[in-house]
Coordinates of C-alpha atoms in Angstrom, one line a residue:
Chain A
X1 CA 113.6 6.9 52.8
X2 CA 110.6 9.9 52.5
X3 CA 108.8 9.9 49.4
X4 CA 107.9 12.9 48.4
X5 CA 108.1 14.2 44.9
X6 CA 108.3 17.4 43.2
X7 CA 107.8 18.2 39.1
X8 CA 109.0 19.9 37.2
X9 CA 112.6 19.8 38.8
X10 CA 113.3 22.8 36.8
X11 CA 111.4 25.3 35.1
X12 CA 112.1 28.2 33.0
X13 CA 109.0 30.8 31.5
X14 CA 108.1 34.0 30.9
X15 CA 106.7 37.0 33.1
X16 CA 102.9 36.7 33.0
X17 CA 102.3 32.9 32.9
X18 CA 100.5 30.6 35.0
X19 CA 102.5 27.8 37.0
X20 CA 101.6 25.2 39.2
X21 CA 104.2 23.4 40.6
X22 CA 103.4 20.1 42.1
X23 CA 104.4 18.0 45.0
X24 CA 103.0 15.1 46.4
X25 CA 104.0 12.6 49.0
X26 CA 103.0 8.5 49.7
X27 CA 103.5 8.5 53.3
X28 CA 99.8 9.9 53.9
X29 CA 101.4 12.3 56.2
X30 CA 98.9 15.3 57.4
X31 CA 101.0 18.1 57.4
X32 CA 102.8 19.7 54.3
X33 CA 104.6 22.4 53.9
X34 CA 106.3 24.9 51.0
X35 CA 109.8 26.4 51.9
X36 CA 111.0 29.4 49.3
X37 CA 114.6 29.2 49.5
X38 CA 117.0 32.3 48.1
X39 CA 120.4 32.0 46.7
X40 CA 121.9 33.2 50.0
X41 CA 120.8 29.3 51.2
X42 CA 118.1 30.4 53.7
X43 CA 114.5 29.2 54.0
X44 CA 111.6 31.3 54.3
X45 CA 108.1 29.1 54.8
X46 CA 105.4 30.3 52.6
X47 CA 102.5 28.4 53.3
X48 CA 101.8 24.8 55.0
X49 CA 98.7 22.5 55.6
X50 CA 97.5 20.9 58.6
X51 CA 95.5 18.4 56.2
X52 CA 92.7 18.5 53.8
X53 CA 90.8 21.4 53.1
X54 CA 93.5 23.6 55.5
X55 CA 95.6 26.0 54.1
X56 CA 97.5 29.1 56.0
X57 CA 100.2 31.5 54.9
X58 CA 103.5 31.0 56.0
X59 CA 106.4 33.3 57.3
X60 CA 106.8 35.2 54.4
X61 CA 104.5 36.8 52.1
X62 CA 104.2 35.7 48.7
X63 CA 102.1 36.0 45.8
X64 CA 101.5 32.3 45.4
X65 CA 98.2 30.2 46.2
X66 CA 98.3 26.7 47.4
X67 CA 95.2 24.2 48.0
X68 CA 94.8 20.8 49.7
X69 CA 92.3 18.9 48.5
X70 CA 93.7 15.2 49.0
X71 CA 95.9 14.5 51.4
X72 CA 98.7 13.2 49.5
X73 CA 98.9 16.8 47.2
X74 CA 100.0 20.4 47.7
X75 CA 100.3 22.3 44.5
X76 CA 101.7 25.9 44.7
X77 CA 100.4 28.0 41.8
X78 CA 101.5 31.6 41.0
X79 CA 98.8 33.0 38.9
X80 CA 101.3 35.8 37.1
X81 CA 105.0 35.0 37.3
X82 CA 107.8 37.6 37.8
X83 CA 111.2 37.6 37.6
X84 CA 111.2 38.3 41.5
X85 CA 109.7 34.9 41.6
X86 CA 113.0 33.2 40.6
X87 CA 114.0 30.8 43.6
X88 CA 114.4 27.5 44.5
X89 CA 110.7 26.2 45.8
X90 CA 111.3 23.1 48.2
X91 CA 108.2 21.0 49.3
X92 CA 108.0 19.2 52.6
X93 CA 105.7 16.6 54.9
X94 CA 105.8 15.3 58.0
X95 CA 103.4 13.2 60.2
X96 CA 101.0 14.2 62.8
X97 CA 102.3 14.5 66.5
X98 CA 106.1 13.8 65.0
X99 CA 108.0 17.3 64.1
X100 CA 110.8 16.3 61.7
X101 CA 109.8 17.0 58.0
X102 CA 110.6 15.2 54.8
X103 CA 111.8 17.4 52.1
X104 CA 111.5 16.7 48.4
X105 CA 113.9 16.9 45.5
X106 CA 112.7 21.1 44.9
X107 CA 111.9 22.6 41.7
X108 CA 114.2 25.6 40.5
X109 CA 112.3 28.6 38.7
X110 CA 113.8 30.8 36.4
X111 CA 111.3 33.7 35.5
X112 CA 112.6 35.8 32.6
Chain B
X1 CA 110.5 34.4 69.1
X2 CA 112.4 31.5 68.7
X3 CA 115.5 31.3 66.6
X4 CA 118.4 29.5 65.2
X5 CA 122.1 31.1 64.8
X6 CA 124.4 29.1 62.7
X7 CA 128.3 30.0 62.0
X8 CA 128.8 31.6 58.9
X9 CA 130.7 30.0 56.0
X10 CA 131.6 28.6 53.7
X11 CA 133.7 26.3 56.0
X12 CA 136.6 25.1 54.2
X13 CA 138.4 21.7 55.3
X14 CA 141.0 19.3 54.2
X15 CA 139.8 15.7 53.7
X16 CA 139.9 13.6 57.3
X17 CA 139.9 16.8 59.1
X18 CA 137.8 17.9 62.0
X19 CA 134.7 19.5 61.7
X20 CA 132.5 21.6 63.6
X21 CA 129.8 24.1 63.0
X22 CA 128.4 25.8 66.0
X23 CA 124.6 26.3 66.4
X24 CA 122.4 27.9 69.1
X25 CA 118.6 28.6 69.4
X26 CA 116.5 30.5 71.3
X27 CA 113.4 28.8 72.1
X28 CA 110.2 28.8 74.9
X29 CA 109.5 25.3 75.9
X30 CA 111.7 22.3 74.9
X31 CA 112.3 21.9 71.4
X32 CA 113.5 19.1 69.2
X33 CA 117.0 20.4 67.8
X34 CA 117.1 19.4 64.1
X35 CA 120.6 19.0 61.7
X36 CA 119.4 18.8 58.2
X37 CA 122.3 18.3 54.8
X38 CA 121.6 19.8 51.7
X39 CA 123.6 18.4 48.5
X40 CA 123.7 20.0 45.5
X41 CA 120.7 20.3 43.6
X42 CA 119.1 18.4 46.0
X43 CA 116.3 19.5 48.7
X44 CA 117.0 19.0 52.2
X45 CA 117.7 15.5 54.2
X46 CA 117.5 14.8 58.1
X47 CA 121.0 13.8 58.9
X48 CA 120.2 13.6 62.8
X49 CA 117.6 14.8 65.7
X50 CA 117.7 15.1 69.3
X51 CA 114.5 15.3 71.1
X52 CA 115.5 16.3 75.7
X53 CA 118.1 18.1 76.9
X54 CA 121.3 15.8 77.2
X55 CA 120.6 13.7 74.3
X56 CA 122.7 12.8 71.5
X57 CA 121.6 12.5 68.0
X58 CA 124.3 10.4 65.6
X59 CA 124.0 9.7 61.9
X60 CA 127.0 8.7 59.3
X61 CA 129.4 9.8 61.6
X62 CA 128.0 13.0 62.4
X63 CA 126.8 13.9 65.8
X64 CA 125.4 16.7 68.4
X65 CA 124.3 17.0 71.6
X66 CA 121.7 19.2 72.9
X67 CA 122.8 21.4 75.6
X68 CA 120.0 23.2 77.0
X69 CA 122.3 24.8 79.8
X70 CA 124.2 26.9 76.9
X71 CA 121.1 26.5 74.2
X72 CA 123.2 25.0 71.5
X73 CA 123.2 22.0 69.3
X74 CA 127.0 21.7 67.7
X75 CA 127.4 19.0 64.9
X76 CA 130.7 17.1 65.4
X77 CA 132.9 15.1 63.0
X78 CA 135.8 13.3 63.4
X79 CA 136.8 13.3 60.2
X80 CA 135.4 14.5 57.0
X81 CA 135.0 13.2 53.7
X82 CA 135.1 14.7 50.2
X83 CA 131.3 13.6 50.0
X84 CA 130.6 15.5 53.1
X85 CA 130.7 19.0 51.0
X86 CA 127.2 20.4 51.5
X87 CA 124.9 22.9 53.0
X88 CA 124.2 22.6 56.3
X89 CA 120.8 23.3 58.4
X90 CA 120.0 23.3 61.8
X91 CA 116.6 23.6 63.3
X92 CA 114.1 23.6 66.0
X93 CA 110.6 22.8 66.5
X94 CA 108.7 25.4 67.3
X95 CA 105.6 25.4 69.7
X96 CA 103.9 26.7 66.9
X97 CA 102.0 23.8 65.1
X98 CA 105.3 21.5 64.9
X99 CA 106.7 24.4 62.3
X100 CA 110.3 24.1 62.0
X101 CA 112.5 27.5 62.5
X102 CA 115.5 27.1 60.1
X103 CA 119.3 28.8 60.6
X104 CA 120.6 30.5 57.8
X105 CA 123.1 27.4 56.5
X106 CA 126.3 27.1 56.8
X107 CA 128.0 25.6 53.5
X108 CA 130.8 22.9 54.2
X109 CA 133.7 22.3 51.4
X110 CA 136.1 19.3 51.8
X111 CA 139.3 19.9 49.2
X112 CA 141.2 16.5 48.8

């Protein structure tokens, strides 16, 4: 069983407010990933993490930030949330030289 | 690029029936072939993996094969449970930092 956690599991606030959502993981895995996923089901990677002090863009563009500064945390922080910021956010880890990842619980944002 | 192509659902089954959902890739190299089960409200959970060409990844009664010959990873049931209602993901690794390249889902619903 992967432990990896998200908070908060859901999340509702208004346009123009700072987030950060969290995730962390207790496998000290190296790599970390966040997925943005719509309500059509798909997954669109939005930034990942090779390990500390790494951060690159994923897939698809987005407005949020992420930074690595311990291994075990990834928080994704969106400086001025929109309403087109509504999705599910899913965090995930895996370990070095292995390629399946370990996804956690997700956090649900509703932007109004 | 590499790719994943999923059938379309919702797939809609009576309990103890048959399942399948198709899945093909596109892919340089040899990839790992990835089925991942979404409940929900829930984030995303390796159900099973298959890592060469020929092999056979099983997991709570679910199972595929990868067939590099016609590029596809099918998961297989014999017979489906009410439980077994979920989203559906399958996946590849591709030779791009161990990044995983999602299909679009496929959501399963199993009536009694």
């Amino acid at each position: 069983e992967a432990d990896i956690y998200q908070t908060p599991r859901y999340l509702v606030i208004g346009t123009g407010k700072k987030i950060t959502l969290e995730c962390s993981q207790t496998m000290g895995h190296d790599k970390m990933y966040w997925y943005q996923q719509d309500p059509g089901m798909e997954l669109h990677l939005i930034h990942y993490s090779y390990g500390v002090n790494s951060t690159e863009k994923g897939d698809l563009s987005s407005e949020s930030t992420v930074s690595r500064i311990r291994t075990e945390h990834f928080p994704l922080t969106l400086e001025s949330a929109r309403p087109s910021h509504t999705s599910q956010y899913l965090c995930a880890s895996s370990e070095w030289g292995l390629d399946e990842q370990y996804f956690g619980p997700g956090t649900r944002l509703t932007v109004t | 690029g590499d790719s994943v192509t999923q059938m379309e659902g919702p797939v809609t089954l009576s309990e103890e029936a048959f399942l399948t959902i198709n899945c093909t890739y596109t892919a340089t190299g040899y990839p790992s072939l990835f089925w991942y089960v979404q409940y929900p409200g829930e984030g995303l959970q390796l159900l099973l993996k298959a890592t060469k060409a020929d092999d056979k990844g099983s997991n709570k009664g679910f199972e595929a094969t990868y067939r590099k010959e016609t590029t596809s990873f099918h998961l297989e049931k014999g017979s489906v449970q009410v439980s077994d209602s979920a989203v559906y993901f399958c996946a590849l690794s591709s030779n791009q930092g161990g990044k995983l390249i999602f299909g679009q889902g496929t959501e399963l619903s199993v009536k009694p």
